[in-house]
Amino acid sequence: MTVGLVFDLLLAGTLLWSAWRTLAAPTPERAVILFIVFGLLMALAWARLSAPDIALAEAAIGAGLTGALLLDALGTLRRRAGGGP
Amino acid sequence: MSTGMLFALVGALLFTMGAAGVALPGAPLRRIVAFNVMGSGALLVLVGLAQRGGGVDPVPQAMVLTGIVVAVAATALALALARRLGAPGARAASGDDD
Amino acid sequence: MRRGAVGVAALLFAGVLIGALLGLPAPGAGLPPLVTAQMGNSGVTHPVTAVLLNFRGYDTLLEVAVLLVALLGLLAVQRSERAVAPGAAVEPVLQTLARRAAPLMVVVGVYLLWAGASRPGGAFQAAAVLAAGAVLAHLARLLPAWSAPRAWLRTGITGGFLVFLAVAVALLGGGALLQYPPAHAGLLILLIEAGLTVSLALLLAGLFLFLSEEGTRR
């Protein structure tokens, strides 16, 4: 077993684990945070697939912008739950 | 097993998990997150399968690059719709209590 | 009940899908040799950029159109009068950091745009970094949320797409859609990418700034 394969297997396991935790998270807050972690792990997976272009885009868009959008939506939710804007 | 095939299999599992998350009852926000996991899985299958023989295939890589940008636009639109529903993350039912 | 049914269906689906993936025959040569053979005519030296803006340029053209439609849809469903949160006081540290980081992000964006011709990078990554800079500036209260798209914003958002479309139309005389003459391909791709960077950055930032209810609008 080469070091590369060991790393790939570890990364694959972590990806699946983080996706599972994201989907099974008890609160939306935790789901969003775990999704950002998942996005960063995806960027690593793209790098392992020799796709640095996608890795760059995934880190900036998949984890960064999508995470910001989801967190902003969470803020709106919290304000509404708190009664009034 | 090549790196490509390994991540194609991971992508298949991610797609399935995401699809189950979309199908299960839940707040719109969580379904949107699940939809994004599903999309990531599909993109992994696309690139992983093309590179399962080793080597680099720029064609699916370019397609996936545009796919990521479309995914964030779809997410933003879905979040705008969810806000319009009134309860973007209501923990109770599917949030159509506006 | 529903959880169980979905779980069983997902397990079955995953099993069939993995079986199908493992049962695929060994891959043939595929498209990479074709891409390599045509690289000399593409005007750039990075294969992903060549595919994105030359060989499959029409995909990218239509993708930008999809993004425009998504932003239009977002503007259509968004409430015209948003509840603007008073917003907590911003950490001065964050504001200073954002002030320092924003020019750096612009430099990185321009570098990524330029690098796209020969190494990983390009309009999409550059636009993502620029949009992230705008979001950061907004979160640090340096940039107000956007309400209705004003004229300059409309021009900026559609400009890149229109440049792309104009190039496509101008080249239609050559016979095929977006078939650049090899001698000018590099310049045309750089022109299109520069336009796309501006448009995509505004578009991606708009997805956040049109939705955001944080902070005050100045």
JSON list of N, CA, C and O in Angstrom, two decimals, chain C residues 173-199:
[
{"chain": "C", "resi": 173, "resn": "GLY", "atom": "N", "xyz": [-19.82, 33.75, -38.79]},
{"chain": "C", "resi": 173, "resn": "GLY", "atom": "CA", "xyz": [-19.49, 33.73, -40.21]},
{"chain": "C", "resi": 173, "resn": "GLY", "atom": "C", "xyz": [-18.51, 32.62, -40.57]},
{"chain": "C", "resi": 173, "resn": "GLY", "atom": "O", "xyz": [-18.50, 32.12, -41.68]},
{"chain": "C", "resi": 174, "resn": "GLY", "atom": "N", "xyz": [-17.69, 32.22, -39.60]},
{"chain": "C", "resi": 174, "resn": "GLY", "atom": "CA", "xyz": [-16.70, 31.18, -39.82]},
{"chain": "C", "resi": 174, "resn": "GLY", "atom": "C", "xyz": [-17.32, 29.80, -39.99]},
{"chain": "C", "resi": 174, "resn": "GLY", "atom": "O", "xyz": [-16.64, 28.86, -40.34]},
{"chain": "C", "resi": 175, "resn": "GLY", "atom": "N", "xyz": [-18.61, 29.66, -39.67]},
{"chain": "C", "resi": 175, "resn": "GLY", "atom": "CA", "xyz": [-19.27, 28.38, -39.87]},
{"chain": "C", "resi": 175, "resn": "GLY", "atom": "C", "xyz": [-19.76, 27.76, -38.58]},
{"chain": "C", "resi": 175, "resn": "GLY", "atom": "O", "xyz": [-20.93, 27.43, -38.46]},
{"chain": "C", "resi": 176, "resn": "ALA", "atom": "N", "xyz": [-18.89, 27.62, -37.56]},
{"chain": "C", "resi": 176, "resn": "ALA", "atom": "CA", "xyz": [-19.29, 26.95, -36.34]},
{"chain": "C", "resi": 176, "resn": "ALA", "atom": "C", "xyz": [-19.35, 27.96, -35.19]},
{"chain": "C", "resi": 176, "resn": "ALA", "atom": "O", "xyz": [-18.72, 29.02, -35.25]},
{"chain": "C", "resi": 177, "resn": "LEU", "atom": "N", "xyz": [-20.13, 27.62, -34.16]},
{"chain": "C", "resi": 177, "resn": "LEU", "atom": "CA", "xyz": [-20.29, 28.52, -33.02]},
{"chain": "C", "resi": 177, "resn": "LEU", "atom": "C", "xyz": [-18.98, 28.54, -32.22]},
{"chain": "C", "resi": 177, "resn": "LEU", "atom": "O", "xyz": [-18.45, 27.50, -31.86]},
{"chain": "C", "resi": 178, "resn": "LEU", "atom": "N", "xyz": [-18.49, 29.74, -31.95]},
{"chain": "C", "resi": 178, "resn": "LEU", "atom": "CA", "xyz": [-17.32, 29.94, -31.10]},
{"chain": "C", "resi": 178, "resn": "LEU", "atom": "C", "xyz": [-16.09, 29.19, -31.59]},
{"chain": "C", "resi": 178, "resn": "LEU", "atom": "O", "xyz": [-15.35, 28.62, -30.82]},
{"chain": "C", "resi": 179, "resn": "GLN", "atom": "N", "xyz": [-15.91, 29.15, -32.91]},
{"chain": "C", "resi": 179, "resn": "GLN", "atom": "CA", "xyz": [-14.67, 28.58, -33.43]},
{"chain": "C", "resi": 179, "resn": "GLN", "atom": "C", "xyz": [-13.71, 29.73, -33.71]},
{"chain": "C", "resi": 179, "resn": "GLN", "atom": "O", "xyz": [-13.84, 30.43, -34.71]},
{"chain": "C", "resi": 180, "resn": "TYR", "atom": "N", "xyz": [-12.77, 29.96, -32.78]},
{"chain": "C", "resi": 180, "resn": "TYR", "atom": "CA", "xyz": [-11.87, 31.09, -32.92]},
{"chain": "C", "resi": 180, "resn": "TYR", "atom": "C", "xyz": [-10.83, 30.81, -34.00]},
{"chain": "C", "resi": 180, "resn": "TYR", "atom": "O", "xyz": [-10.37, 29.68, -34.12]},
{"chain": "C", "resi": 181, "resn": "PRO", "atom": "N", "xyz": [-10.43, 31.84, -34.75]},
{"chain": "C", "resi": 181, "resn": "PRO", "atom": "CA", "xyz": [-9.26, 31.66, -35.62]},
{"chain": "C", "resi": 181, "resn": "PRO", "atom": "C", "xyz": [-8.03, 31.46, -34.73]},
{"chain": "C", "resi": 181, "resn": "PRO", "atom": "O", "xyz": [-7.81, 32.26, -33.81]},
{"chain": "C", "resi": 182, "resn": "PRO", "atom": "N", "xyz": [-7.26, 30.40, -34.94]},
{"chain": "C", "resi": 182, "resn": "PRO", "atom": "CA", "xyz": [-6.15, 30.07, -34.03]},
{"chain": "C", "resi": 182, "resn": "PRO", "atom": "C", "xyz": [-5.21, 31.24, -33.77]},
{"chain": "C", "resi": 182, "resn": "PRO", "atom": "O", "xyz": [-4.69, 31.38, -32.66]},
{"chain": "C", "resi": 183, "resn": "ALA", "atom": "N", "xyz": [-5.02, 32.12, -34.75]},
{"chain": "C", "resi": 183, "resn": "ALA", "atom": "CA", "xyz": [-4.07, 33.22, -34.57]},
{"chain": "C", "resi": 183, "resn": "ALA", "atom": "C", "xyz": [-4.54, 34.18, -33.49]},
{"chain": "C", "resi": 183, "resn": "ALA", "atom": "O", "xyz": [-3.73, 34.77, -32.77]},
{"chain": "C", "resi": 184, "resn": "HIS", "atom": "N", "xyz": [-5.87, 34.38, -33.36]},
{"chain": "C", "resi": 184, "resn": "HIS", "atom": "CA", "xyz": [-6.38, 35.36, -32.39]},
{"chain": "C", "resi": 184, "resn": "HIS", "atom": "C", "xyz": [-7.02, 34.71, -31.19]},
{"chain": "C", "resi": 184, "resn": "HIS", "atom": "O", "xyz": [-7.60, 35.40, -30.34]},
{"chain": "C", "resi": 185, "resn": "ALA", "atom": "N", "xyz": [-6.95, 33.37, -31.11]},
{"chain": "C", "resi": 185, "resn": "ALA", "atom": "CA", "xyz": [-7.68, 32.67, -30.06]},
{"chain": "C", "resi": 185, "resn": "ALA", "atom": "C", "xyz": [-7.27, 33.15, -28.67]},
{"chain": "C", "resi": 185, "resn": "ALA", "atom": "O", "xyz": [-8.12, 33.40, -27.82]},
{"chain": "C", "resi": 186, "resn": "GLY", "atom": "N", "xyz": [-5.96, 33.29, -28.45]},
{"chain": "C", "resi": 186, "resn": "GLY", "atom": "CA", "xyz": [-5.48, 33.68, -27.12]},
{"chain": "C", "resi": 186, "resn": "GLY", "atom": "C", "xyz": [-6.04, 35.01, -26.68]},
{"chain": "C", "resi": 186, "resn": "GLY", "atom": "O", "xyz": [-6.53, 35.16, -25.56]},
{"chain": "C", "resi": 187, "resn": "LEU", "atom": "N", "xyz": [-6.04, 35.98, -27.59]},
{"chain": "C", "resi": 187, "resn": "LEU", "atom": "CA", "xyz": [-6.53, 37.32, -27.28]},
{"chain": "C", "resi": 187, "resn": "LEU", "atom": "C", "xyz": [-8.03, 37.30, -27.02]},
{"chain": "C", "resi": 187, "resn": "LEU", "atom": "O", "xyz": [-8.53, 37.91, -26.05]},
{"chain": "C", "resi": 188, "resn": "LEU", "atom": "N", "xyz": [-8.77, 36.59, -27.88]},
{"chain": "C", "resi": 188, "resn": "LEU", "atom": "CA", "xyz": [-10.23, 36.52, -27.72]},
{"chain": "C", "resi": 188, "resn": "LEU", "atom": "C", "xyz": [-10.58, 35.88, -26.38]},
{"chain": "C", "resi": 188, "resn": "LEU", "atom": "O", "xyz": [-11.48, 36.33, -25.67]},
{"chain": "C", "resi": 189, "resn": "ILE", "atom": "N", "xyz": [-9.85, 34.79, -26.03]},
{"chain": "C", "resi": 189, "resn": "ILE", "atom": "CA", "xyz": [-10.14, 34.11, -24.77]},
{"chain": "C", "resi": 189, "resn": "ILE", "atom": "C", "xyz": [-9.87, 35.03, -23.60]},
{"chain": "C", "resi": 189, "resn": "ILE", "atom": "O", "xyz": [-10.66, 35.11, -22.65]},
{"chain": "C", "resi": 190, "resn": "LEU", "atom": "N", "xyz": [-8.77, 35.80, -23.67]},
{"chain": "C", "resi": 190, "resn": "LEU", "atom": "CA", "xyz": [-8.46, 36.72, -22.58]},
{"chain": "C", "resi": 190, "resn": "LEU", "atom": "C", "xyz": [-9.54, 37.80, -22.46]},
{"chain": "C", "resi": 190, "resn": "LEU", "atom": "O", "xyz": [-9.98, 38.15, -21.36]},
{"chain": "C", "resi": 191, "resn": "LEU", "atom": "N", "xyz": [-10.02, 38.30, -23.62]},
{"chain": "C", "resi": 191, "resn": "LEU", "atom": "CA", "xyz": [-11.09, 39.31, -23.62]},
{"chain": "C", "resi": 191, "resn": "LEU", "atom": "C", "xyz": [-12.35, 38.75, -22.97]},
{"chain": "C", "resi": 191, "resn": "LEU", "atom": "O", "xyz": [-12.95, 39.38, -22.09]},
{"chain": "C", "resi": 192, "resn": "ILE", "atom": "N", "xyz": [-12.73, 37.53, -23.39]},
{"chain": "C", "resi": 192, "resn": "ILE", "atom": "CA", "xyz": [-13.94, 36.92, -22.84]},
{"chain": "C", "resi": 192, "resn": "ILE", "atom": "C", "xyz": [-13.77, 36.67, -21.35]},
{"chain": "C", "resi": 192, "resn": "ILE", "atom": "O", "xyz": [-14.66, 36.95, -20.54]},
{"chain": "C", "resi": 193, "resn": "GLU", "atom": "N", "xyz": [-12.58, 36.16, -20.97]},
{"chain": "C", "resi": 193, "resn": "GLU", "atom": "CA", "xyz": [-12.36, 35.85, -19.55]},
{"chain": "C", "resi": 193, "resn": "GLU", "atom": "C", "xyz": [-12.40, 37.10, -18.69]},
{"chain": "C", "resi": 193, "resn": "GLU", "atom": "O", "xyz": [-12.92, 37.07, -17.58]},
{"chain": "C", "resi": 194, "resn": "ALA", "atom": "N", "xyz": [-11.83, 38.20, -19.21]},
{"chain": "C", "resi": 194, "resn": "ALA", "atom": "CA", "xyz": [-11.85, 39.44, -18.43]},
{"chain": "C", "resi": 194, "resn": "ALA", "atom": "C", "xyz": [-13.29, 39.89, -18.21]},
{"chain": "C", "resi": 194, "resn": "ALA", "atom": "O", "xyz": [-13.70, 40.25, -17.10]},
{"chain": "C", "resi": 195, "resn": "GLY", "atom": "N", "xyz": [-14.09, 39.85, -19.28]},
{"chain": "C", "resi": 195, "resn": "GLY", "atom": "CA", "xyz": [-15.50, 40.23, -19.15]},
{"chain": "C", "resi": 195, "resn": "GLY", "atom": "C", "xyz": [-16.23, 39.32, -18.20]},
{"chain": "C", "resi": 195, "resn": "GLY", "atom": "O", "xyz": [-17.00, 39.76, -17.33]},
{"chain": "C", "resi": 196, "resn": "LEU", "atom": "N", "xyz": [-15.97, 38.00, -18.32]},
{"chain": "C", "resi": 196, "resn": "LEU", "atom": "CA", "xyz": [-16.65, 37.03, -17.47]},
{"chain": "C", "resi": 196, "resn": "LEU", "atom": "C", "xyz": [-16.26, 37.23, -16.01]},
{"chain": "C", "resi": 196, "resn": "LEU", "atom": "O", "xyz": [-17.11, 37.07, -15.11]},
{"chain": "C", "resi": 197, "resn": "THR", "atom": "N", "xyz": [-14.99, 37.56, -15.75]},
{"chain": "C", "resi": 197, "resn": "THR", "atom": "CA", "xyz": [-14.56, 37.75, -14.36]},
{"chain": "C", "resi": 197, "resn": "THR", "atom": "C", "xyz": [-15.38, 38.85, -13.69]},
{"chain": "C", "resi": 197, "resn": "THR", "atom": "O", "xyz": [-15.91, 38.66, -12.59]},
{"chain": "C", "resi": 198, "resn": "VAL", "atom": "N", "xyz": [-15.50, 39.98, -14.37]},
{"chain": "C", "resi": 198, "resn": "VAL", "atom": "CA", "xyz": [-16.27, 41.10, -13.80]},
{"chain": "C", "resi": 198, "resn": "VAL", "atom": "C", "xyz": [-17.73, 40.67, -13.59]},
{"chain": "C", "resi": 198, "resn": "VAL", "atom": "O", "xyz": [-18.30, 40.84, -12.50]},
{"chain": "C", "resi": 199, "resn": "SER", "atom": "N", "xyz": [-18.33, 40.07, -14.62]},
{"chain": "C", "resi": 199, "resn": "SER", "atom": "CA", "xyz": [-19.74, 39.71, -14.53]},
{"chain": "C", "resi": 199, "resn": "SER", "atom": "C", "xyz": [-19.99, 38.66, -13.47]},
{"chain": "C", "resi": 199, "resn": "SER", "atom": "O", "xyz": [-20.92, 38.78, -12.66]}
]
